[in-house]
Amino acid sequence: MMTEFYSRKEPVRYEGPDSTSDLAFRWYNPDQKVMGKTMREHMRFAVAYWHTLCWPGTDPFGGDTFMRRWHHLGDEMAAARMKADLMFETLELLGIDFFCFHDLDIAPEGKSLKEFNANVTEIAKVFEKKMAAKNKKLLWGTANMFSNRRFMAGAATNPDPDVFAYCAAQVKHCLDVTKDLDGANYVMWGGREGYETLVNTNIGQELEQAKRFLAMVVEYKHRIGFKGPILIEPKPQEPTKHQYDYDVATVFATINALGLKEDVKVNIEQNHAILAGHTFEHEIALAAALGIFGGIDINRGDYQSGWDTDQFAMNVPEMSLAFLEILKAGGFTTGGLNFDAKIRRQSIDPDDILHAHVGSMDACARGLLIAAKILEEGKLGRIVSERYAKWSEPKNRAMLEGRETLESIAARVHAEGIEPQPKSGQQERIENLLNSYI
Ligand code: XLS
Ligand code: NI
Ligand code: NI
């Protein structure tokens, strides 16, 4: 039984690129095979609880524009149950298999951590039934350790050890619940793990706290037999001025220092990548090269405003480059594409939520199709491998494999009179080639 929320009552269907329907998939065809896997298997789309059901349309200058019923009920547990119904209705209408949540998205805090834990568990029980009935899955759970004022100076990196301890207790419960719901991953985003000003901050101390916290989460995950990886979501700033998990490279330093490459990967968000001064595809390619590619928060940042606008990703050329890197990385294993994206605050009709997801799923599907074609035709791949081809010659391999030293290489350079001859990087020629696919 559908609620009255959406005017749409039937799941959105694939109708192909020529469809004239207002709401239909033109490119995302879940059962269509692309490079050996169906689109549904490639994408592993997830709906985010926080943007879709919790955010009321506020901005720093104004309040609730959406006026959703559950925000005005006056009974928080009733609101939580209403949101749970709507999450599964949304998944059904969109044909999406997964969802993601923060503990605080799904249930009210109550007056103590004990009450909060109990509320979260109660709603998780509701999820369990609905997930079984509707064949839906949890992509990841995460703990919100940034909204409440107790976290204003940090969560695990707070100067106050009581906050660190509180966070340990909160994450323990959220990981338990994620495991009970068979979550495929557990995410950690450190919104307050950073600093506002160095004048009151001991960076060295805070980094030690962050490392110990992560190590404990991994120890606990093994103890309870949680199979999925822990995913750290890098972001350079906002809400804090400087966040410790700045970007993929910075997060890798921590993961590698702890020797946790098997257990901890990254969840890369488009908007966070560009806030860090990178492209989205750079972050994906780097994570893949370092062996820590986990999942994606799919959205789109605004290139002018310089903050985390979390718009729905609709830009097909950008998606094509991202999917090129995702496919080159071998695609997702446990991770997926979580819509960490919100409709604009003027998009007040409930159906706007459906249009946003459908449009972005289509943009992703087109990106996937274009990237697959580029890979299958192999022209781009050949240009790049040719550029590095000389590295496969034995004398050059020897330099990389530790069988040469600076002295032996210097001797060879002089003996052979090596003078490197520059070659064109062919950027525009390659860009023309890429445009020919789009
Ligand atoms: C905020 C983050 C957040 C994480 C989950 O900028 O993107 O939504 O994805 O805590
Ligand atoms: Ni995110
Ligand atoms: Ni974000």
Coordinates of C-alpha atoms and ligand atoms in Angstrom, one line a residue:
M1 CA 0.0 0.0 0.0
M2 CA 1.4 3.4 -1.1
T3 CA 1.1 6.4 1.1
E4 CA -0.3 9.7 -0.2
F5 CA 3.1 11.3 -0.3
Y6 CA 4.1 10.9 -4.0
S7 CA 1.5 11.4 -6.7
R8 CA 3.3 8.7 -8.7
K9 CA 2.1 5.2 -7.6
E10 CA 3.8 2.9 -10.1
P11 CA 7.5 2.1 -10.3
V12 CA 9.3 4.3 -12.9
R13 CA 10.1 2.2 -15.9
Y14 CA 12.8 2.1 -18.6
E15 CA 11.3 3.4 -21.8
G16 CA 14.5 4.1 -23.9
P17 CA 16.1 7.3 -25.2
D18 CA 13.1 8.2 -27.4
S19 CA 10.6 8.2 -24.5
T20 CA 8.4 11.3 -24.3
S21 CA 7.2 10.5 -20.8
D22 CA 7.7 13.1 -18.1
L23 CA 9.1 10.5 -15.7
A24 CA 10.8 7.5 -17.2
F25 CA 14.3 6.0 -17.5
R26 CA 15.9 6.7 -20.9
W27 CA 19.2 5.1 -20.3
Y28 CA 19.2 3.2 -17.0
N29 CA 17.9 -0.2 -18.0
P30 CA 18.6 -2.4 -14.9
D31 CA 18.8 -5.7 -16.8
Q32 CA 20.8 -4.5 -19.7
K33 CA 24.3 -6.1 -19.8
V34 CA 27.4 -3.9 -20.0
M35 CA 30.8 -5.5 -20.1
G36 CA 29.5 -8.7 -18.6
K37 CA 27.4 -7.3 -15.8
T38 CA 23.9 -5.9 -15.7
M39 CA 23.5 -2.1 -15.1
R40 CA 21.9 -2.9 -11.7
E41 CA 24.9 -4.9 -10.7
H42 CA 27.3 -2.2 -11.9
M43 CA 25.6 0.7 -10.2
R44 CA 24.4 -0.5 -6.8
F45 CA 22.4 2.7 -6.4
A46 CA 21.4 3.8 -2.9
V47 CA 19.0 6.4 -1.5
A48 CA 20.3 8.6 1.3
Y49 CA 18.0 9.0 4.3
W50 CA 19.3 12.4 5.4
H51 CA 18.8 14.4 2.2
T52 CA 15.6 12.6 1.1
L53 CA 13.7 12.4 4.3
C54 CA 15.4 14.5 7.0
W55 CA 16.5 17.8 5.5
P56 CA 13.5 20.2 5.5
G57 CA 14.9 22.6 3.0
T58 CA 16.6 25.0 5.4
D59 CA 19.6 27.2 4.5
P60 CA 21.6 29.6 6.6
F61 CA 19.1 32.3 5.8
G62 CA 15.8 30.5 6.0
G63 CA 13.8 27.6 7.5
D64 CA 11.7 24.7 6.4
T65 CA 10.4 25.1 2.8
F66 CA 9.3 21.4 2.3
M67 CA 6.8 21.3 5.2
R68 CA 6.9 17.5 5.3
R69 CA 4.2 16.1 7.6
W70 CA 6.6 14.1 9.7
H71 CA 8.6 17.2 10.7
H72 CA 5.4 18.7 12.3
L73 CA 3.9 15.7 14.0
G74 CA 5.2 16.4 17.5
D75 CA 5.8 12.7 18.0
E76 CA 9.3 11.8 17.0
M77 CA 9.0 8.0 17.0
A78 CA 5.8 8.3 14.9
A79 CA 7.8 10.5 12.5
A80 CA 10.6 8.0 12.4
R81 CA 8.1 5.2 11.5
M82 CA 6.6 7.4 8.8
K83 CA 10.0 8.1 7.3
A84 CA 10.8 4.4 7.3
D85 CA 7.6 3.7 5.3
L86 CA 8.6 6.4 2.9
M87 CA 12.1 5.2 2.4
F88 CA 10.9 1.8 1.2
E89 CA 8.2 3.4 -0.9
T90 CA 10.9 5.6 -2.5
L91 CA 13.1 2.6 -3.2
E92 CA 10.2 0.8 -4.8
L93 CA 9.2 3.6 -7.0
L94 CA 12.7 4.2 -8.2
G95 CA 13.7 0.5 -8.5
I96 CA 16.7 1.1 -6.3
D97 CA 18.0 -1.8 -4.2
F98 CA 19.9 0.0 -1.4
F99 CA 19.7 2.7 1.2
C100 CA 22.1 4.4 3.6
F101 CA 21.5 6.2 6.9
H102 CA 23.1 7.9 9.9
D103 CA 21.8 6.6 13.2
L104 CA 20.3 10.1 13.9
D105 CA 18.5 10.1 10.5
I106 CA 16.4 7.1 11.5
A107 CA 15.5 7.7 15.1
P108 CA 15.3 10.5 17.7
E109 CA 18.2 11.0 20.2
G110 CA 15.9 10.9 23.3
K111 CA 17.4 12.0 26.6
S112 CA 20.4 9.7 26.9
L113 CA 22.6 7.5 24.7
K114 CA 20.7 4.5 26.2
E115 CA 17.4 5.9 24.9
F116 CA 19.0 6.8 21.5
N117 CA 20.4 3.3 21.1
A118 CA 17.0 1.8 22.0
N119 CA 15.2 4.1 19.4
V120 CA 17.7 3.1 16.7
T121 CA 17.3 -0.6 17.4
E122 CA 13.5 -0.2 17.3
I123 CA 13.6 1.4 13.9
A124 CA 16.2 -1.1 12.7
K125 CA 13.6 -3.8 13.5
V126 CA 11.1 -2.1 11.3
F127 CA 13.8 -2.0 8.5
E128 CA 14.5 -5.7 8.9
K129 CA 10.9 -6.6 8.1
K130 CA 10.6 -4.2 5.3
M131 CA 13.9 -5.2 3.8
A132 CA 12.9 -8.9 3.8
A133 CA 9.4 -8.1 2.4
K134 CA 10.6 -5.8 -0.4
N135 CA 14.0 -7.4 -1.1
K136 CA 16.0 -4.2 -0.3
K137 CA 19.5 -3.9 1.2
L138 CA 21.6 -1.6 3.3
L139 CA 24.6 -0.2 1.5
W140 CA 26.0 1.4 4.6
G141 CA 25.2 2.7 8.0
T142 CA 27.1 5.5 9.8
A143 CA 27.0 7.4 13.1
N144 CA 26.2 11.1 13.1
M145 CA 28.8 12.6 15.3
F146 CA 28.6 16.2 14.1
S147 CA 25.1 17.6 14.7
N148 CA 24.8 17.6 18.5
R149 CA 26.6 20.4 20.3
R150 CA 28.7 17.9 22.3
F151 CA 30.6 17.3 19.0
M152 CA 31.3 21.0 18.3
A153 CA 35.1 20.6 19.1
G154 CA 35.3 17.2 17.4
A155 CA 34.2 13.6 17.8
A156 CA 37.1 11.2 18.2
T157 CA 39.5 14.2 17.9
N158 CA 37.8 16.2 20.7
P159 CA 40.1 17.6 23.4
D160 CA 37.7 16.1 25.9
P161 CA 38.3 12.3 26.4
D162 CA 34.7 11.9 27.5
V163 CA 33.6 12.8 24.0
F164 CA 36.0 10.3 22.6
A165 CA 34.5 7.7 24.9
Y166 CA 30.9 8.7 24.0
C167 CA 31.8 8.3 20.3
A168 CA 33.2 4.8 20.9
A169 CA 29.9 3.8 22.5
Q170 CA 27.9 5.4 19.7
V171 CA 29.9 3.8 16.9
K172 CA 29.8 0.4 18.6
H173 CA 26.0 0.5 18.6
C174 CA 25.7 1.8 15.0
L175 CA 28.1 -0.9 13.8
D176 CA 26.1 -3.6 15.6
V177 CA 22.9 -2.4 14.0
T178 CA 24.6 -2.1 10.5
K179 CA 25.8 -5.7 11.0
D180 CA 22.4 -6.9 12.1
L181 CA 20.9 -5.4 8.9
D182 CA 23.6 -7.1 6.8
G183 CA 25.1 -3.7 5.7
A184 CA 27.6 -4.1 2.9
N185 CA 29.9 -1.4 4.4
Y186 CA 30.3 0.9 7.4
V187 CA 31.1 4.5 6.7
M188 CA 33.0 7.1 8.8
W189 CA 32.8 10.7 7.8
G190 CA 34.6 13.1 10.2
G191 CA 32.6 16.3 9.8
R192 CA 34.0 17.7 13.0
E193 CA 37.3 15.8 12.9
G194 CA 39.5 18.8 12.3
Y195 CA 40.0 22.3 13.7
E196 CA 38.7 25.8 13.5
T197 CA 41.9 27.5 14.6
L198 CA 45.4 26.3 15.4
V199 CA 45.7 28.7 18.3
N200 CA 43.7 26.3 20.5
T201 CA 44.6 23.0 18.8
N202 CA 47.2 20.3 19.3
I203 CA 47.2 18.6 15.9
G204 CA 49.6 15.8 17.0
Q205 CA 47.4 14.8 19.9
E206 CA 44.2 14.9 17.8
L207 CA 45.7 12.8 15.0
E208 CA 46.8 10.1 17.6
Q209 CA 43.2 10.0 18.8
A210 CA 41.8 9.7 15.2
K211 CA 44.2 6.8 14.5
R212 CA 43.4 4.9 17.8
F213 CA 39.7 5.3 17.1
L214 CA 39.9 3.9 13.6
A215 CA 42.1 1.0 14.9
M216 CA 39.4 0.2 17.5
V217 CA 36.6 0.3 15.0
V218 CA 38.5 -2.2 12.8
E219 CA 39.3 -4.5 15.9
Y220 CA 35.6 -4.4 16.8
K221 CA 34.4 -5.1 13.3
H222 CA 36.5 -8.3 13.3
R223 CA 35.3 -9.3 16.8
I224 CA 31.7 -9.2 15.8
G225 CA 32.3 -10.7 12.3
F226 CA 31.2 -7.7 10.3
K227 CA 32.3 -8.7 6.8
G228 CA 32.2 -5.3 4.9
P229 CA 35.0 -2.8 4.9
I230 CA 35.1 0.4 6.9
L231 CA 34.9 3.3 4.4
I232 CA 36.4 6.7 5.3
E233 CA 34.8 9.6 3.4
P234 CA 37.4 12.3 2.7
K235 CA 36.4 16.0 2.8
P236 CA 38.8 18.9 3.0
Q237 CA 36.7 21.4 5.1
E238 CA 33.1 22.3 6.0
P239 CA 31.9 22.2 8.7
T240 CA 35.4 22.6 10.2
K241 CA 37.9 25.0 8.6
H242 CA 40.4 22.1 8.2
Q243 CA 39.4 18.4 8.3
Y244 CA 42.0 15.7 8.9
D245 CA 40.5 13.4 6.2
Y246 CA 41.3 16.0 3.6
D247 CA 41.3 13.9 0.5
V248 CA 42.2 10.4 -0.7
A249 CA 45.9 10.9 -0.4
T250 CA 45.7 12.1 3.1
V251 CA 43.3 9.3 4.2
F252 CA 45.7 6.8 2.6
A253 CA 48.5 8.0 4.8
T254 CA 46.5 7.1 7.9
I255 CA 45.3 3.8 6.6
N256 CA 48.7 2.8 5.4
A257 CA 50.4 3.9 8.7
L258 CA 48.0 1.6 10.6
G259 CA 48.5 -1.2 8.1
L260 CA 44.8 -1.4 7.5
K261 CA 44.6 -1.4 3.7
E262 CA 42.6 -4.7 3.7
D263 CA 39.9 -3.4 6.1
V264 CA 39.6 0.3 5.4
K265 CA 38.8 1.9 2.0
V266 CA 37.4 5.2 0.9
N267 CA 34.0 6.5 0.0
I268 CA 34.6 9.2 -2.6
E269 CA 32.2 12.1 -3.0
Q270 CA 32.2 14.2 -6.1
N271 CA 31.5 17.5 -4.3
H272 CA 34.2 16.8 -1.7
A273 CA 36.7 16.0 -4.5
I274 CA 36.2 19.4 -6.1
L275 CA 36.3 21.2 -2.7
A276 CA 39.7 19.6 -2.2
G277 CA 40.8 21.1 -5.5
H278 CA 40.8 17.8 -7.4
T279 CA 38.6 16.3 -10.1
F280 CA 36.2 13.5 -9.1
E281 CA 38.0 11.1 -11.5
H282 CA 41.3 12.0 -9.9
E283 CA 40.1 10.8 -6.5
I284 CA 38.7 7.6 -8.0
A285 CA 41.9 6.9 -10.0
L286 CA 44.2 7.6 -7.1
A287 CA 42.1 5.4 -4.7
A288 CA 42.2 2.6 -7.2
A289 CA 46.0 3.0 -7.7
L290 CA 46.5 2.8 -4.0
G291 CA 44.2 -0.2 -3.5
I292 CA 41.6 1.6 -1.4
F293 CA 38.7 2.2 -3.7
G294 CA 35.5 1.4 -1.9
G295 CA 32.4 3.4 -2.9
I296 CA 31.0 6.6 -4.1
D297 CA 28.7 9.4 -2.8
I298 CA 27.3 10.5 -6.1
N299 CA 26.4 14.2 -6.3
R300 CA 27.6 17.4 -8.0
G301 CA 29.2 20.4 -6.5
D302 CA 28.8 24.0 -7.6
Y303 CA 31.9 25.2 -9.4
Q304 CA 31.4 28.8 -8.3
S305 CA 30.1 28.8 -4.7
G306 CA 32.8 26.7 -3.0
W307 CA 30.7 24.8 -0.6
D308 CA 29.1 21.4 -0.4
T309 CA 25.9 22.0 -2.4
D310 CA 25.2 18.3 -2.9
Q311 CA 23.3 18.7 -6.1
F312 CA 22.1 15.7 -8.1
A313 CA 24.8 14.7 -10.7
M314 CA 23.4 15.4 -14.1
N315 CA 26.5 16.2 -16.2
V316 CA 27.1 13.4 -18.7
P317 CA 30.7 14.1 -19.8
E318 CA 31.7 14.3 -16.2
M319 CA 30.0 11.0 -15.4
S320 CA 31.7 9.4 -18.4
L321 CA 35.2 10.2 -17.1
A322 CA 34.2 9.0 -13.6
F323 CA 32.9 5.7 -14.9
L324 CA 36.0 5.3 -17.0
E325 CA 38.0 5.2 -13.8
I326 CA 35.4 3.1 -11.9
L327 CA 35.4 0.5 -14.7
K328 CA 39.2 0.6 -14.9
A329 CA 39.3 -0.1 -11.2
G330 CA 37.2 -3.2 -11.8
G331 CA 33.9 -1.7 -10.6
F332 CA 32.3 -1.9 -7.2
T333 CA 32.7 -4.9 -4.9
T334 CA 31.0 -4.0 -1.6
G335 CA 30.6 -0.3 -2.4
G336 CA 28.0 1.4 -4.6
L337 CA 26.6 4.8 -5.7
N338 CA 24.9 6.5 -2.8
F339 CA 22.9 9.5 -3.7
D340 CA 24.4 12.0 -1.2
A341 CA 22.4 14.6 -3.1
K342 CA 19.5 16.8 -2.2
I343 CA 16.8 18.5 -4.3
R344 CA 17.0 22.3 -4.2
R345 CA 15.0 24.0 -1.5
Q346 CA 12.5 25.4 -4.1
S347 CA 11.8 21.9 -5.3
I348 CA 9.0 21.5 -2.8
D349 CA 6.8 18.9 -4.6
P350 CA 7.4 15.3 -3.3
D351 CA 7.7 14.1 -6.9
D352 CA 10.7 16.3 -7.4
I353 CA 12.6 13.7 -5.3
L354 CA 11.7 11.1 -8.0
H355 CA 12.7 13.3 -10.9
A356 CA 16.0 14.1 -9.3
H357 CA 17.0 10.5 -8.7
V358 CA 15.7 9.3 -12.1
G359 CA 17.6 12.0 -14.0
S360 CA 20.8 11.3 -12.1
M361 CA 20.5 7.5 -12.6
D362 CA 20.1 8.2 -16.3
A363 CA 23.2 10.4 -16.3
C364 CA 25.1 7.7 -14.5
A365 CA 23.9 5.1 -17.0
R366 CA 24.9 7.2 -19.9
G367 CA 28.3 7.7 -18.3
L368 CA 28.6 3.9 -17.8
L369 CA 27.7 3.2 -21.5
I370 CA 30.1 5.8 -22.8
A371 CA 32.9 4.6 -20.6
A372 CA 32.3 0.9 -21.5
K373 CA 32.4 1.8 -25.2
I374 CA 35.7 3.7 -24.8
L375 CA 37.2 0.7 -23.0
E376 CA 35.8 -1.9 -25.4
E377 CA 37.1 -0.1 -28.5
G378 CA 40.5 0.2 -26.7
K379 CA 41.7 3.3 -28.7
L380 CA 42.3 5.4 -25.6
G381 CA 43.8 2.4 -23.8
R382 CA 46.3 1.9 -26.7
I383 CA 47.4 5.5 -26.7
V384 CA 48.1 5.4 -23.0
S385 CA 49.9 2.0 -23.0
E386 CA 52.0 3.1 -25.9
R387 CA 53.1 6.1 -23.9
Y388 CA 54.5 3.7 -21.2
A389 CA 55.5 0.9 -23.6
K390 CA 59.3 1.3 -23.1
W391 CA 58.9 0.3 -19.5
S392 CA 58.4 -3.3 -20.5
E393 CA 61.9 -3.5 -22.0
P394 CA 64.2 -5.6 -19.7
K395 CA 66.8 -2.8 -19.1
N396 CA 64.0 -0.4 -18.1
R397 CA 62.2 -3.0 -16.0
A398 CA 65.4 -3.6 -14.1
M399 CA 65.4 0.0 -12.9
L400 CA 62.0 -0.4 -11.3
E401 CA 62.5 -3.8 -9.9
G402 CA 65.5 -2.8 -7.7
R403 CA 68.2 -4.4 -9.9
E404 CA 69.9 -1.1 -10.7
T405 CA 71.4 1.7 -8.6
L406 CA 72.0 5.3 -9.3
E407 CA 75.6 4.5 -10.1
S408 CA 74.8 1.7 -12.5
I409 CA 72.1 3.7 -14.2
A410 CA 74.5 6.7 -14.5
A411 CA 77.1 4.5 -16.1
R412 CA 74.7 3.2 -18.7
V413 CA 73.4 6.7 -19.5
H414 CA 77.0 7.8 -20.2
A415 CA 78.0 4.6 -22.0
E416 CA 74.9 4.7 -24.3
G417 CA 74.9 8.5 -24.6
I418 CA 71.2 8.6 -23.7
E419 CA 69.5 11.9 -24.7
P420 CA 65.7 11.7 -24.0
Q421 CA 63.6 12.8 -27.0
P422 CA 60.4 14.6 -26.0
K423 CA 57.1 13.2 -27.5
S424 CA 53.7 14.9 -27.8
G425 CA 51.2 14.3 -25.0
Q426 CA 48.5 14.6 -27.6
Q427 CA 46.0 16.1 -25.1
E428 CA 43.7 17.8 -27.7
R429 CA 43.8 14.8 -30.0
I430 CA 42.7 12.6 -27.1
E431 CA 40.0 15.0 -26.0
N432 CA 38.6 15.0 -29.5
L433 CA 38.6 11.2 -29.4
L434 CA 36.7 11.3 -26.0
N435 CA 34.2 13.8 -27.4
S436 CA 33.5 11.5 -30.3
Y437 CA 32.0 9.0 -27.8
I438 CA 29.8 11.6 -26.1
Ligands
XLS1 C1 28.8 15.5 4.3 C2 29.0 14.0 4.0 C3 28.0 13.1 4.7 C4 28.5 11.7 4.7 C5 27.9 10.8 5.6 O1 29.3 16.3 3.7 O2 28.9 13.9 2.7 O3 26.7 13.3 4.2 O4 28.3 11.2 3.4 O5 28.2 11.1 6.9
NI2 NI 28.8 12.1 1.6
NI3 NI 29.0 16.0 1.4

